[in-house]
Tab-separated table of C-alpha atoms in Angstrom:
chain	number	residue	atom	x	y	z
A	19	UNK	CA	-13.442	12.094	-27.297
A	20	UNK	CA	-9.722	12.600	-26.150
A	21	UNK	CA	-10.762	15.552	-23.945
A	22	UNK	CA	-13.041	13.371	-22.140
A	23	UNK	CA	-10.842	10.655	-21.764
A	24	UNK	CA	-8.216	13.515	-19.711
A	25	UNK	CA	-10.863	14.341	-17.339
A	26	UNK	CA	-11.215	13.096	-13.671
A	27	UNK	CA	-14.546	11.719	-14.424
A	28	UNK	CA	-13.537	10.021	-17.339
A	29	UNK	CA	-10.837	8.360	-15.218
A	30	UNK	CA	-13.467	6.946	-13.010
A	31	UNK	CA	-13.463	9.649	-10.593
A	32	UNK	CA	-16.810	10.890	-9.121
A	33	UNK	CA	-17.976	14.104	-9.383
A	34	UNK	CA	-18.563	14.988	-5.620
A	35	UNK	CA	-15.873	17.527	-4.365
A	36	UNK	CA	-15.208	15.500	-1.628
A	37	UNK	CA	-13.826	12.627	-3.768
A	38	UNK	CA	-11.998	14.846	-5.767
A	39	UNK	CA	-10.181	16.369	-2.850
A	40	UNK	CA	-9.053	13.231	-1.563
A	41	UNK	CA	-7.338	12.602	-5.163
A	42	UNK	CA	-5.970	16.167	-4.905
A	43	UNK	CA	-4.727	15.694	-1.401
A	44	UNK	CA	-3.181	12.163	-2.499
A	45	UNK	CA	-1.337	13.855	-5.599
A	46	UNK	CA	0.011	17.098	-3.436
A	47	UNK	CA	1.630	14.193	-0.965
A	48	UNK	CA	3.149	12.393	-3.673
A	49	UNK	CA	4.661	15.467	-5.491
A	50	UNK	CA	5.745	16.570	-2.042
A	51	UNK	CA	7.394	13.367	-0.836
A	52	UNK	CA	8.709	12.549	-4.264
A	53	UNK	CA	10.437	15.934	-4.321
A	54	UNK	CA	11.751	15.658	-0.612
A	55	UNK	CA	13.112	12.272	-0.960
A	56	UNK	CA	14.610	12.818	-4.080
A	57	UNK	CA	16.789	15.793	-2.580
A	58	UNK	CA	17.380	13.380	0.220
A	59	UNK	CA	18.940	10.757	-2.033
A	60	UNK	CA	21.390	13.516	-3.179
A	61	UNK	CA	22.374	14.786	0.062
A	62	UNK	CA	23.126	11.276	0.828
A	63	UNK	CA	25.360	10.857	-2.476
A	64	UNK	CA	26.889	14.165	-1.597
A	65	UNK	CA	28.166	13.168	1.817
A	66	UNK	CA	29.136	9.692	0.660
A	67	UNK	CA	30.842	10.899	-2.326
A	68	UNK	CA	34.401	10.379	-0.790
A	69	UNK	CA	33.858	6.987	0.814
A	70	UNK	CA	35.183	3.628	-0.172
A	71	UNK	CA	33.458	0.996	-2.273
A	72	UNK	CA	30.967	-1.399	-0.198
A	73	UNK	CA	29.632	-4.644	-1.071
A	74	UNK	CA	27.177	-3.330	-3.329
A	75	UNK	CA	29.634	-0.909	-5.013
A	76	UNK	CA	29.196	2.469	-3.171
A	77	UNK	CA	29.334	3.875	0.472
A	78	UNK	CA	31.623	3.320	3.071
A	79	UNK	CA	32.927	0.332	4.820
A	80	UNK	CA	34.912	-0.242	8.044
A	81	UNK	CA	38.244	-1.938	8.347
A	82	UNK	CA	37.075	-4.982	10.293
A	83	UNK	CA	34.507	-5.678	7.816
A	84	UNK	CA	31.941	-6.195	10.695
A	85	UNK	CA	29.635	-3.709	10.157
A	86	UNK	CA	28.976	-2.219	6.482
A	87	UNK	CA	28.367	1.697	6.803
A	88	UNK	CA	26.917	2.399	3.298
A	89	UNK	CA	24.775	4.760	1.551
A	90	UNK	CA	22.758	2.307	-0.143
A	91	UNK	CA	21.237	1.721	3.502
A	92	UNK	CA	19.565	5.083	3.556
A	93	UNK	CA	18.915	5.358	-0.269
A	94	UNK	CA	16.774	1.839	0.153
A	95	UNK	CA	14.921	3.696	2.667
A	96	UNK	CA	14.242	7.050	0.556
A	97	UNK	CA	13.163	4.583	-2.180
A	98	UNK	CA	10.609	2.829	-0.171
A	99	UNK	CA	8.924	6.041	0.736
A	100	UNK	CA	8.938	6.943	-2.923
A	101	UNK	CA	7.454	3.613	-3.550
A	102	UNK	CA	4.863	3.514	-0.934
A	103	UNK	CA	3.452	7.330	-2.099
A	104	UNK	CA	2.865	5.759	-5.619
A	105	UNK	CA	0.868	2.385	-3.818
A	106	UNK	CA	-0.713	4.987	-1.945
A	107	UNK	CA	-1.826	7.131	-4.689
A	108	UNK	CA	-2.893	3.790	-6.619
A	109	UNK	CA	-5.012	2.876	-3.288
A	110	UNK	CA	-6.597	6.234	-2.885
A	111	UNK	CA	-7.647	6.418	-6.907
A	112	UNK	CA	-9.003	2.928	-7.017
A	113	UNK	CA	-10.928	3.264	-3.802
A	114	UNK	CA	-12.770	6.538	-5.057
A	115	UNK	CA	-13.251	5.537	-8.341
A	116	UNK	CA	-15.017	2.165	-7.104
A	117	UNK	CA	-16.693	3.865	-3.973
A	118	UNK	CA	-14.982	1.545	-1.986
A	119	UNK	CA	-15.041	2.489	1.606
A	120	UNK	CA	-12.800	-0.121	2.878
A	121	UNK	CA	-10.073	0.724	0.571
A	122	UNK	CA	-10.540	4.283	1.651
A	123	UNK	CA	-10.036	3.777	5.287
A	124	UNK	CA	-7.346	1.600	4.523
A	125	UNK	CA	-5.437	3.997	2.522
A	126	UNK	CA	-5.771	6.313	5.413
A	127	UNK	CA	-4.211	4.054	7.870
A	128	UNK	CA	-1.450	3.221	5.369
A	129	UNK	CA	-0.668	6.888	5.438
A	130	UNK	CA	-0.692	7.277	9.115
A	131	UNK	CA	1.933	4.165	8.748
A	132	UNK	CA	3.836	6.167	6.556
A	133	UNK	CA	3.953	8.629	9.267
A	134	UNK	CA	5.244	6.259	11.621
A	135	UNK	CA	8.006	5.482	9.356
A	136	UNK	CA	9.355	8.787	8.921
A	137	UNK	CA	9.292	9.384	12.776
A	138	UNK	CA	11.394	6.256	12.809
A	139	UNK	CA	13.794	7.517	10.130
A	140	UNK	CA	14.158	10.849	12.136
A	141	UNK	CA	14.586	8.939	15.573
A	142	UNK	CA	17.264	7.169	13.808
A	143	UNK	CA	19.204	9.977	12.490
A	144	UNK	CA	18.737	12.644	15.219
A	145	UNK	CA	17.290	11.344	18.378
A	146	UNK	CA	18.946	7.739	18.780
A	147	UNK	CA	21.355	7.949	16.002
A	148	UNK	CA	22.810	4.453	14.671
A	149	UNK	CA	26.299	4.074	14.200
A	150	UNK	CA	26.067	4.999	10.448
A	151	UNK	CA	23.283	7.836	10.779
A	152	UNK	CA	25.881	9.652	12.694
A	153	UNK	CA	27.588	11.320	9.800
A	154	UNK	CA	24.380	13.457	9.412
A	155	UNK	CA	24.019	14.904	12.741
A	156	UNK	CA	25.839	18.111	11.570
A	157	UNK	CA	23.861	18.242	8.327
A	158	UNK	CA	21.031	21.062	9.212
A	159	UNK	CA	19.821	20.201	5.425
A	160	UNK	CA	19.017	16.899	6.070
A	161	UNK	CA	17.193	17.584	9.344
A	162	UNK	CA	14.830	20.028	7.783
A	163	UNK	CA	13.883	17.597	5.079
A	164	UNK	CA	13.365	15.005	7.445
A	165	UNK	CA	11.143	17.412	9.432
A	166	UNK	CA	9.398	18.565	6.510
A	167	UNK	CA	8.409	14.794	5.437
A	168	UNK	CA	6.626	14.393	9.026
A	169	UNK	CA	4.866	17.573	8.674
A	170	UNK	CA	3.482	16.779	5.266
A	171	UNK	CA	2.392	13.107	6.363
A	172	UNK	CA	1.066	14.907	9.499
A	173	UNK	CA	-1.004	17.374	7.359
A	174	UNK	CA	-2.077	14.820	4.979
A	175	UNK	CA	-3.193	12.212	7.780
A	176	UNK	CA	-5.612	14.571	9.255
A	177	UNK	CA	-6.767	15.785	5.704
A	178	UNK	CA	-7.426	11.934	4.700
A	179	UNK	CA	-9.158	11.404	7.992
A	180	UNK	CA	-11.515	14.210	7.470
A	181	UNK	CA	-12.125	13.455	3.671
A	182	UNK	CA	-12.555	9.632	4.814
A	183	UNK	CA	-15.245	10.482	7.165
A	184	UNK	CA	-17.150	12.771	4.559
A	185	UNK	CA	-16.742	9.893	1.566
A	186	UNK	CA	-18.056	7.200	4.006
A	187	UNK	CA	-21.061	9.254	4.906
A	188	UNK	CA	-21.722	9.671	1.192
A	189	UNK	CA	-20.947	6.249	-0.306
A	190	UNK	CA	-22.110	3.894	2.733
A	191	UNK	CA	-25.868	4.487	2.220
A	192	UNK	CA	-25.721	3.005	-1.359
A	193	UNK	CA	-24.863	-0.605	-0.770
A	194	UNK	CA	-28.817	-1.690	-0.986
A	195	UNK	CA	-28.999	-0.130	-4.239
A	196	UNK	CA	-26.808	-3.104	-5.641
A	197	UNK	CA	-27.079	-5.844	-3.156
A	198	UNK	CA	-30.731	-5.414	-2.275
A	199	UNK	CA	-32.058	-6.240	0.996
A	200	UNK	CA	-30.195	-9.872	1.339
A	201	UNK	CA	-28.275	-9.263	4.551
A	202	UNK	CA	-26.120	-12.290	3.952
A	203	UNK	CA	-25.002	-11.051	0.463
A	204	UNK	CA	-24.111	-7.581	2.213
A	205	UNK	CA	-21.919	-9.195	4.903
A	206	UNK	CA	-20.212	-11.489	2.548
A	207	UNK	CA	-19.227	-8.777	0.280
A	208	UNK	CA	-17.897	-6.761	3.212
A	209	UNK	CA	-15.320	-9.658	3.914
A	210	UNK	CA	-14.747	-9.861	0.187
A	211	UNK	CA	-13.658	-6.437	0.031
A	212	UNK	CA	-11.744	-6.485	3.262
A	213	UNK	CA	-9.773	-9.369	2.036
A	214	UNK	CA	-8.911	-7.660	-1.311
A	215	UNK	CA	-7.286	-4.688	0.253
A	216	UNK	CA	-5.461	-6.751	2.995
A	217	UNK	CA	-3.841	-8.752	-0.032
A	218	UNK	CA	-2.884	-5.321	-1.558
A	219	UNK	CA	-1.294	-4.322	1.610
A	220	UNK	CA	0.271	-7.913	2.057
A	221	UNK	CA	2.435	-7.577	-1.117
A	222	UNK	CA	3.560	-4.039	-0.528
A	223	UNK	CA	4.919	-4.827	3.098
A	224	UNK	CA	5.991	-8.142	2.450
A	225	UNK	CA	7.979	-6.938	-0.738
A	226	UNK	CA	9.337	-3.970	1.263
A	227	UNK	CA	10.647	-5.906	4.060
A	228	UNK	CA	12.285	-8.610	1.684
A	229	UNK	CA	13.961	-5.936	-0.087
A	230	UNK	CA	15.306	-4.217	2.811
A	231	UNK	CA	16.451	-7.564	4.270
A	232	UNK	CA	18.244	-8.608	1.148
A	233	UNK	CA	19.998	-5.574	0.345
A	234	UNK	CA	20.888	-4.075	3.666
A	235	UNK	CA	21.235	-7.202	6.047
A	236	UNK	CA	22.715	-10.424	3.872
A	237	UNK	CA	25.650	-10.156	2.219
A	238	UNK	CA	26.318	-10.835	-1.696
A	239	UNK	CA	28.303	-13.926	-1.336
A	240	UNK	CA	25.597	-15.344	1.446
A	241	UNK	CA	23.116	-17.647	-0.951
A	242	UNK	CA	20.065	-16.346	1.095
A	243	UNK	CA	20.393	-13.088	-0.327
A	244	UNK	CA	19.862	-14.568	-3.947
A	245	UNK	CA	17.226	-16.857	-2.671
A	246	UNK	CA	15.569	-13.886	-1.142
A	247	UNK	CA	15.524	-12.003	-4.404
A	248	UNK	CA	14.932	-14.486	-6.973
A	249	UNK	CA	12.709	-16.786	-5.231
A	250	UNK	CA	11.001	-15.485	-2.251
A	251	UNK	CA	9.987	-12.301	-3.517
A	252	UNK	CA	8.608	-13.289	-6.957
A	253	UNK	CA	7.175	-16.411	-5.237
A	254	UNK	CA	5.415	-14.411	-2.993
A	255	UNK	CA	3.789	-12.240	-5.166
A	256	UNK	CA	2.639	-15.118	-7.455
A	257	UNK	CA	0.956	-16.713	-4.179
A	258	UNK	CA	-0.782	-13.621	-3.370
A	259	UNK	CA	-1.799	-13.211	-6.669
A	260	UNK	CA	-3.390	-16.635	-6.828
A	261	UNK	CA	-4.914	-15.633	-3.537
A	262	UNK	CA	-7.234	-12.685	-5.486
A	263	UNK	CA	-7.990	-15.411	-8.086
A	264	UNK	CA	-9.030	-17.993	-5.705
A	265	UNK	CA	-11.228	-15.359	-4.130
A	266	UNK	CA	-12.520	-14.274	-7.161
A	267	UNK	CA	-13.789	-17.269	-8.717
A	268	UNK	CA	-14.426	-18.981	-4.986
A	269	UNK	CA	-12.244	-21.794	-5.462
A	270	UNK	CA	-12.509	-23.543	-2.224
A	271	UNK	CA	-9.538	-25.886	-2.627
A	272	UNK	CA	-7.189	-22.968	-3.716
A	273	UNK	CA	-8.360	-21.004	-0.826
A	274	UNK	CA	-7.659	-23.639	1.753
A	275	UNK	CA	-4.020	-23.594	0.445
A	276	UNK	CA	-4.044	-20.027	0.746
A	277	UNK	CA	-5.040	-20.066	4.269
A	278	UNK	CA	-2.713	-23.026	5.246
A	279	UNK	CA	0.154	-21.071	3.950
A	280	UNK	CA	-0.614	-17.893	5.301
A	281	UNK	CA	-1.384	-19.557	8.624
A	282	UNK	CA	2.036	-20.889	8.556
A	283	UNK	CA	3.915	-17.801	8.026
A	284	UNK	CA	3.724	-15.996	11.294
A	285	UNK	CA	6.043	-18.542	12.423
A	286	UNK	CA	8.814	-17.108	10.198
A	287	UNK	CA	7.932	-13.735	11.328
A	288	UNK	CA	7.906	-14.217	14.822
A	289	UNK	CA	11.056	-16.055	14.710
A	290	UNK	CA	12.744	-13.097	12.394
A	291	UNK	CA	11.656	-10.552	15.268
A	292	UNK	CA	13.243	-12.659	17.780
A	293	UNK	CA	16.608	-13.303	15.808
A	294	UNK	CA	16.764	-9.599	15.206
A	295	UNK	CA	16.597	-8.196	18.705
A	296	UNK	CA	17.659	-11.471	21.128
A	297	UNK	CA	21.264	-12.736	21.609
A	298	UNK	CA	22.786	-10.378	19.181
A	299	UNK	CA	26.623	-10.047	19.238
A	300	UNK	CA	27.046	-6.424	19.882
A	301	UNK	CA	30.464	-6.708	18.121
A	302	UNK	CA	29.183	-8.410	15.128
A	303	UNK	CA	25.238	-7.146	14.760
A	304	UNK	CA	24.080	-7.377	11.220
A	305	UNK	CA	20.671	-5.404	12.003
A	306	UNK	CA	22.736	-2.457	13.877
A	307	UNK	CA	21.459	0.231	11.439
A	308	UNK	CA	18.320	-1.715	10.104
A	309	UNK	CA	16.828	-2.984	13.521
A	310	UNK	CA	14.244	-0.411	13.874
A	311	UNK	CA	13.119	-0.300	10.228
A	312	UNK	CA	12.944	-3.974	10.014
A	313	UNK	CA	11.270	-4.397	13.047
A	314	UNK	CA	8.253	-1.952	12.133
A	315	UNK	CA	8.015	-3.860	8.857
A	316	UNK	CA	7.788	-7.507	10.455
A	317	UNK	CA	5.209	-6.274	13.091
A	318	UNK	CA	3.235	-4.430	10.604
A	319	UNK	CA	3.292	-7.628	8.270
A	320	UNK	CA	2.650	-10.049	11.075
A	321	UNK	CA	-0.426	-8.081	12.022
A	322	UNK	CA	-1.559	-8.065	8.074
A	323	UNK	CA	-1.140	-11.575	8.038
A	324	UNK	CA	-3.027	-12.541	11.030
A	325	UNK	CA	-5.931	-10.743	10.121
A	326	UNK	CA	-5.931	-11.686	6.549
A	327	UNK	CA	-6.033	-15.232	7.788
A	328	UNK	CA	-9.273	-14.670	9.712
A	329	UNK	CA	-11.081	-12.789	7.226
A	330	UNK	CA	-9.735	-15.548	4.446
A	331	UNK	CA	-11.999	-18.084	6.498
A	332	UNK	CA	-14.890	-15.531	6.670
A	333	UNK	CA	-14.650	-15.405	2.826
A	334	UNK	CA	-14.251	-19.377	2.673
A	335	UNK	CA	-17.477	-19.939	4.798
A	336	UNK	CA	-19.400	-17.550	2.301
A	337	UNK	CA	-18.403	-19.004	-1.000
A	338	UNK	CA	-21.638	-20.618	-3.081
A	339	UNK	CA	-24.229	-18.246	-1.330
A	340	UNK	CA	-24.439	-16.386	-4.644
A	341	UNK	CA	-22.146	-13.466	-4.232
A	342	UNK	CA	-19.886	-14.425	-7.382
A	343	UNK	CA	-23.058	-14.703	-9.540
A	344	UNK	CA	-24.294	-10.989	-8.032
A	345	UNK	CA	-21.336	-9.454	-9.042
A	346	UNK	CA	-21.189	-10.858	-12.262
A	347	UNK	CA	-24.719	-9.851	-12.882
A	348	UNK	CA	-23.841	-6.539	-11.993
A	349	UNK	CA	-20.909	-6.300	-13.999
A	350	UNK	CA	-22.735	-7.278	-17.169
A	351	UNK	CA	-25.378	-4.884	-16.541
A	352	UNK	CA	-22.912	-2.019	-15.960
A	353	UNK	CA	-21.090	-3.237	-19.239
A	354	UNK	CA	-24.415	-3.295	-21.168
A	355	UNK	CA	-25.657	0.173	-20.053
A	356	UNK	CA	-22.138	1.403	-20.822
A	357	UNK	CA	-22.080	0.093	-24.270
A	358	UNK	CA	-25.578	1.864	-24.600
A	359	UNK	CA	-24.348	5.129	-23.433
A	360	UNK	CA	-21.670	5.124	-25.967
A	361	UNK	CA	-24.372	4.057	-28.992
A	362	UNK	CA	-26.417	6.926	-27.945
A	363	UNK	CA	-23.318	9.214	-27.879
A	364	UNK	CA	-22.186	7.954	-31.311
A	365	UNK	CA	-25.586	8.232	-32.779
A	366	UNK	CA	-26.250	11.915	-31.322
A	367	UNK	CA	-29.740	11.352	-29.956
A	368	UNK	CA	-30.161	14.107	-28.103
A	369	UNK	CA	-33.675	13.723	-27.340
A	370	UNK	CA	-32.921	10.555	-25.218
A	371	UNK	CA	-29.585	12.059	-23.493
A	372	UNK	CA	-31.096	12.948	-20.442
A	373	UNK	CA	-32.862	9.505	-19.621
A	374	UNK	CA	-29.784	7.786	-20.811
A	375	UNK	CA	-27.560	9.974	-18.297
A	376	UNK	CA	-29.749	9.165	-15.443
A	377	UNK	CA	-29.508	5.435	-16.029
A	378	UNK	CA	-25.751	5.481	-16.575
A	379	UNK	CA	-24.872	7.187	-13.390
A	380	UNK	CA	-27.041	4.792	-11.250
A	381	UNK	CA	-25.257	1.854	-12.612
A	382	UNK	CA	-21.954	3.669	-12.446
A	383	UNK	CA	-22.368	3.589	-8.726
A	384	UNK	CA	-20.034	0.991	-7.202
A	385	UNK	CA	-20.500	-1.674	-4.588
A	386	UNK	CA	-19.819	-0.130	-1.161
A	387	UNK	CA	-20.454	-0.531	2.523
A	388	UNK	CA	-23.332	0.370	4.288
């Protein structure tokens, strides 16, 4: 029993070679990026070891106190890389286990966005170095590490693209076996899966943006910093979790609130985008070393929010057509057949194992897109 739990099949990963290669590539990328970024953090700490204290307790700070040159700025970027890899692994594992073609595509696109972020980091360090990044100009080890990060992301992006195509071909034709010939249900489930995936991406990008804004731009003495950390971040997570619940149970009033709040949020992101890039005093620029990173996150988050609003409206229009009941019936059938299979295994009914294995494999196929 224990050995079975430790297998890929026991963790929900299909036996297909393409599905397992997808997970292997994700695991190798996670291992490589965490090792690289861990060493980058070590190099950053070594370079700053003779620095004076900054507002957060370490780093360098200039005499005028108008612009902070701190090692935590770079460490935050590296930590975001590590967290992004763990998030990507979660996306990949869940997508393959559930045979969710929408999330498989989203995971591939997310990896491309990580590649873009690594390009921004290298540009900030060596092509158009910011004020604080200039200290790394003569550090060849750091240059090699950043180039290696871009190479890893590039190779894995190509591998993910190829595997995504193969998995789409393999999973995409099976929808009718779960939802039948009802085209309305199939379209509704497509929007349902897209919204679930978008909400997951919204959570990651908004939290990553908020953490960067609170730790790298806002000051410890600024009340907005603690509002961002103590209210905005947890409040956004709770709001998005409620969005998941509203979608699952098809609560129309709650979904209207979700759509309304999401519809208002682009105004905030447009405001921050303009504030970061227009009318900044060059002698007192709080975004001097973070502008490129924050602009990237604001633009991506804004695009995700706009798409999420549109998809949420589509899902709201599909409430009440029977999708919730179809999913519940499927889950109940799957749970019953799993229980039957466990009972057959416990009683060692060898003569009926062939038939039960066929039934279990059939029900184990998850909802997918055509």
